[in-house]
Amino acid sequence: MKVETIAVHAGREPDPSTGALREPIHLSTTFERGEDGNYPHGYYYSRAGNPNRASLERAIAALEGGADAVSFASGSAATLAAFTLAAPGGHIVCSSDCYHGTAKQLRDLLPAWGLTAEFVDTTDLGAVEHALRLPTALLWVETPSNPLLRVSDIAALSRLARVHGALLGCDNTFASPILQRPFEFGADLVMHSTTKYLGGHSDVLGGIVVLREAGSGLSRLREFQGAGGGVPSPFDCWLLLRSLATLPLRVRAQAASALEVAQFLAADERIEKVYYPGLATHPGHALAARQMRDGFGAVVSCQVRGGAPEALSSAARAKLFTRATSLGGVESLIEHRASMEGPYSYTPQNLLRLSIGLENVADLIADLDQALDG
Ligand SMILES: *Cc1c(COP(=O)(O)O)cnc(C)c1O
């Protein structure tokens, strides 16, 4: 089945008790036992299992082409769950240009649990190979990365991970399963902040880990989900499932507009540098063209000529782009990234990150054009 069909149908069936086409939201926390003491529908308590959550997990697993998926209350909770697969005492090698919250977990939370981490430029396979000299449980890659849109070679990293006995996990948030399916290149786990493209409307927080194969990793994550308890609410699962139907249309349209915005910025002398893998000048362009399809994502970063004041004042003049963090929603956002990331950030001070939404692209470009006129 093709991805558009999966997006509409996976995880959905008419409600057997009413025939309702759209699934009810199952708010009940508890489920009745049969006279024999069993649970005839397989559910007994909503932390351990909920019908809306099960539908969502089936749908996202199908979109990624994985065996199963385990969902959480945020992308960060999903990342943390994946990192527990390196326990006890394991070592994690992670893309240096990763989501700042991911770096914070590895730096500030996990050492207390005996896990160690090393950050490496995963676009440099030699550097990754060197990092894997230490026994490594998990190699974690983010591609395209945040916020510099670096592109790492998932197939090559999965070969290196395999040789060194590590699992390869891929944060696929920026690409979405529409533009990139890491399992096709040998990844073992795929993680999403569903807060971004999968939700797509800036109104639900969530995260998910998809596993290529059923096995002990899946059982451990399922146990961490149920016993750890960081589960998404039934309503959040329902909202997310609803959003998935339009995911292919949204993401492709957003990516097409992002390319136009990137081309506009690349030709503008008020801009010092543009980061977008869809531009032929991007160092990861050829690789992105091989491992992505239907577009290069809808996040564009750029450095405004000058410094932080010029970048901040350009963002201040934007009218259509909203000054806010996050990405993947239907509305376009603009963000001065360094001031968001805090003291450990090595993001250039004059960098703005744009999340391109579904507005008309000519309107978006006109807004950037006037905003850059300082
Ligand atoms: C937002 C984001 C996360 C964290 O997800 P939350 O839902 O905010 O917890 C992780 N990775 C990437 C690439 C993200 O953009």
PDB file of N, CA and C and ligand atoms in Angstrom, residues 73-79 98-102 140 142 144-146 171-174 191-196 204-207 326-327 337 353, ligand 1:
ATOM      1  N   ALA A  73       4.192  10.886  26.142  1.00  0.00           N
ATOM      2  CA  ALA A  73       3.523  12.177  26.312  1.00  0.00           C
ATOM      3  C   ALA A  73       4.268  13.333  25.656  1.00  0.00           C
ATOM      4  N   SER A  74       5.499  13.125  25.232  1.00  0.00           N
ATOM      5  CA  SER A  74       6.237  14.162  24.502  1.00  0.00           C
ATOM      6  C   SER A  74       7.355  13.491  23.717  1.00  0.00           C
ATOM      7  N   GLY A  75       7.929  14.231  22.797  1.00  0.00           N
ATOM      8  CA  GLY A  75       9.081  13.713  22.069  1.00  0.00           C
ATOM      9  C   GLY A  75      10.236  13.445  23.020  1.00  0.00           C
ATOM     10  N   SER A  76      10.391  14.309  24.012  1.00  0.00           N
ATOM     11  CA  SER A  76      11.491  14.136  24.962  1.00  0.00           C
ATOM     12  C   SER A  76      11.320  12.861  25.769  1.00  0.00           C
ATOM     13  N   ALA A  77      10.081  12.549  26.150  1.00  0.00           N
ATOM     14  CA  ALA A  77       9.827  11.295  26.884  1.00  0.00           C
ATOM     15  C   ALA A  77      10.145  10.098  25.993  1.00  0.00           C
ATOM     16  N   ALA A  78       9.878  10.237  24.696  1.00  0.00           N
ATOM     17  CA  ALA A  78      10.181   9.139  23.759  1.00  0.00           C
ATOM     18  C   ALA A  78      11.689   8.950  23.626  1.00  0.00           C
ATOM     19  N   THR A  79      12.424  10.070  23.539  1.00  0.00           N
ATOM     20  CA  THR A  79      13.890   9.992  23.452  1.00  0.00           C
ATOM     21  C   THR A  79      14.458   9.322  24.694  1.00  0.00           C
ATOM     22  N   CYS A  98      22.329  18.129  17.541  1.00  0.00           N
ATOM     23  CA  CYS A  98      21.038  17.480  17.806  1.00  0.00           C
ATOM     24  C   CYS A  98      20.142  18.441  18.547  1.00  0.00           C
ATOM     25  N   TYR A  99      18.883  18.079  18.660  1.00  0.00           N
ATOM     26  CA  TYR A  99      17.919  18.874  19.423  1.00  0.00           C
ATOM     27  C   TYR A  99      18.502  19.155  20.814  1.00  0.00           C
ATOM     28  N   HIS A 100      18.428  20.406  21.253  1.00  0.00           N
ATOM     29  CA  HIS A 100      19.137  20.770  22.488  1.00  0.00           C
ATOM     30  C   HIS A 100      18.613  20.010  23.703  1.00  0.00           C
ATOM     31  N   GLY A 101      17.335  19.619  23.682  1.00  0.00           N
ATOM     32  CA  GLY A 101      16.776  18.849  24.795  1.00  0.00           C
ATOM     33  C   GLY A 101      17.330  17.429  24.843  1.00  0.00           C
ATOM     34  N   THR A 102      17.646  16.886  23.664  1.00  0.00           N
ATOM     35  CA  THR A 102      18.278  15.563  23.593  1.00  0.00           C
ATOM     36  C   THR A 102      19.672  15.632  24.209  1.00  0.00           C
ATOM     37  N   TRP A 140      22.927   7.481  17.972  1.00  0.00           N
ATOM     38  CA  TRP A 140      21.705   8.283  17.823  1.00  0.00           C
ATOM     39  C   TRP A 140      21.961   9.390  16.817  1.00  0.00           C
ATOM     40  N   GLU A 142      20.410  12.447  14.177  1.00  0.00           N
ATOM     41  CA  GLU A 142      19.312  13.329  13.813  1.00  0.00           C
ATOM     42  C   GLU A 142      19.634  13.856  12.417  1.00  0.00           C
ATOM     43  N   PRO A 144      17.524  15.437   8.705  1.00  0.00           N
ATOM     44  CA  PRO A 144      18.346  16.633   8.838  1.00  0.00           C
ATOM     45  C   PRO A 144      18.341  17.120  10.296  1.00  0.00           C
ATOM     46  N   SER A 145      19.440  17.754  10.689  1.00  0.00           N
ATOM     47  CA  SER A 145      19.632  18.084  12.093  1.00  0.00           C
ATOM     48  C   SER A 145      19.079  19.460  12.425  1.00  0.00           C
ATOM     49  N   ASN A 146      19.055  19.721  13.717  1.00  0.00           N
ATOM     50  CA  ASN A 146      18.445  20.933  14.250  1.00  0.00           C
ATOM     51  C   ASN A 146      19.494  21.774  14.978  1.00  0.00           C
ATOM     52  N   ASP A 171      16.341  10.109  14.987  1.00  0.00           N
ATOM     53  CA  ASP A 171      15.302  11.108  15.263  1.00  0.00           C
ATOM     54  C   ASP A 171      14.837  11.636  13.906  1.00  0.00           C
ATOM     55  N   ASN A 172      13.649  11.193  13.497  1.00  0.00           N
ATOM     56  CA  ASN A 172      13.143  11.481  12.150  1.00  0.00           C
ATOM     57  C   ASN A 172      12.121  12.632  12.163  1.00  0.00           C
ATOM     58  N   THR A 173      12.170  13.431  13.226  1.00  0.00           N
ATOM     59  CA  THR A 173      11.170  14.490  13.409  1.00  0.00           C
ATOM     60  C   THR A 173      11.157  15.481  12.255  1.00  0.00           C
ATOM     61  N   PHE A 174      12.356  15.927  11.816  1.00  0.00           N
ATOM     62  CA  PHE A 174      12.401  16.984  10.795  1.00  0.00           C
ATOM     63  C   PHE A 174      11.923  16.502   9.428  1.00  0.00           C
ATOM     64  N   MET A 191      12.518   7.642  16.046  1.00  0.00           N
ATOM     65  CA  MET A 191      11.811   8.419  17.061  1.00  0.00           C
ATOM     66  C   MET A 191      11.231   9.669  16.406  1.00  0.00           C
ATOM     67  N   HIS A 192      10.048  10.079  16.877  1.00  0.00           N
ATOM     68  CA  HIS A 192       9.454  11.344  16.444  1.00  0.00           C
ATOM     69  C   HIS A 192       9.003  12.154  17.642  1.00  0.00           C
ATOM     70  N   SER A 193       9.241  13.452  17.578  1.00  0.00           N
ATOM     71  CA  SER A 193       8.427  14.363  18.373  1.00  0.00           C
ATOM     72  C   SER A 193       7.169  14.555  17.532  1.00  0.00           C
ATOM     73  N   THR A 194       6.070  13.910  17.928  1.00  0.00           N
ATOM     74  CA  THR A 194       4.828  14.018  17.156  1.00  0.00           C
ATOM     75  C   THR A 194       4.200  15.401  17.328  1.00  0.00           C
ATOM     76  N   THR A 195       4.783  16.175  18.247  1.00  0.00           N
ATOM     77  CA  THR A 195       4.406  17.585  18.428  1.00  0.00           C
ATOM     78  C   THR A 195       4.572  18.371  17.128  1.00  0.00           C
ATOM     79  N   LYS A 196       5.449  17.899  16.247  1.00  0.00           N
ATOM     80  CA  LYS A 196       5.848  18.675  15.069  1.00  0.00           C
ATOM     81  C   LYS A 196       4.986  18.273  13.863  1.00  0.00           C
ATOM     82  N   VAL A 204      -0.857  19.749  19.981  1.00  0.00           N
ATOM     83  CA  VAL A 204      -0.732  18.501  20.745  1.00  0.00           C
ATOM     84  C   VAL A 204       0.750  18.173  20.929  1.00  0.00           C
ATOM     85  N   LEU A 205       1.084  17.762  22.158  1.00  0.00           N
ATOM     86  CA  LEU A 205       2.461  17.397  22.485  1.00  0.00           C
ATOM     87  C   LEU A 205       2.537  15.871  22.520  1.00  0.00           C
ATOM     88  N   GLY A 206       3.543  15.309  21.886  1.00  0.00           N
ATOM     89  CA  GLY A 206       3.642  13.853  21.931  1.00  0.00           C
ATOM     90  C   GLY A 206       4.949  13.356  21.354  1.00  0.00           C
ATOM     91  N   GLY A 207       5.192  12.074  21.580  1.00  0.00           N
ATOM     92  CA  GLY A 207       6.398  11.462  21.031  1.00  0.00           C
ATOM     93  C   GLY A 207       6.175   9.982  20.826  1.00  0.00           C
ATOM     94  N   SER A 326       9.378  25.898  18.035  1.00  0.00           N
ATOM     95  CA  SER A 326       8.704  24.725  17.477  1.00  0.00           C
ATOM     96  C   SER A 326       8.625  24.805  15.963  1.00  0.00           C
ATOM     97  N   LEU A 327       8.034  23.808  15.357  1.00  0.00           N
ATOM     98  CA  LEU A 327       8.028  23.663  13.906  1.00  0.00           C
ATOM     99  C   LEU A 327       6.987  22.617  13.530  1.00  0.00           C
ATOM    100  N   ARG A 337      17.389  31.297  17.308  1.00  0.00           N
ATOM    101  CA  ARG A 337      17.581  30.002  17.937  1.00  0.00           C
ATOM    102  C   ARG A 337      18.558  30.044  19.130  1.00  0.00           C
ATOM    103  N   ARG A 353      15.811  30.512  12.540  1.00  0.00           N
ATOM    104  CA  ARG A 353      15.256  29.259  12.026  1.00  0.00           C
ATOM    105  C   ARG A 353      13.806  29.505  11.618  1.00  0.00           C
TER     106      ARG A 353
HETATM  107  C1  LIG B   1      10.854  19.086  19.374  1.00  0.00           C
HETATM  108  C2  LIG B   1      11.883  18.062  19.137  1.00  0.00           C
HETATM  109  C3  LIG B   1      12.168  17.087  20.112  1.00  0.00           C
HETATM  110  C4  LIG B   1      11.503  17.075  21.473  1.00  0.00           C
HETATM  111  O1  LIG B   1      10.139  16.851  21.384  1.00  0.00           O
HETATM  112  P1  LIG B   1       9.066  17.435  22.441  1.00  0.00           P
HETATM  113  O2  LIG B   1       7.777  16.938  21.895  1.00  0.00           O
HETATM  114  O3  LIG B   1       9.200  18.928  22.425  1.00  0.00           O
HETATM  115  O4  LIG B   1       9.410  16.880  23.774  1.00  0.00           O
HETATM  116  C5  LIG B   1      13.119  16.129  19.791  1.00  0.00           C
HETATM  117  N1  LIG B   1      13.766  16.125  18.614  1.00  0.00           N
HETATM  118  C6  LIG B   1      13.516  17.050  17.676  1.00  0.00           C
HETATM  119  C7  LIG B   1      14.274  17.007  16.391  1.00  0.00           C
HETATM  120  C8  LIG B   1      12.584  18.051  17.898  1.00  0.00           C
HETATM  121  O5  LIG B   1      12.357  18.978  16.970  1.00  0.00           O
END
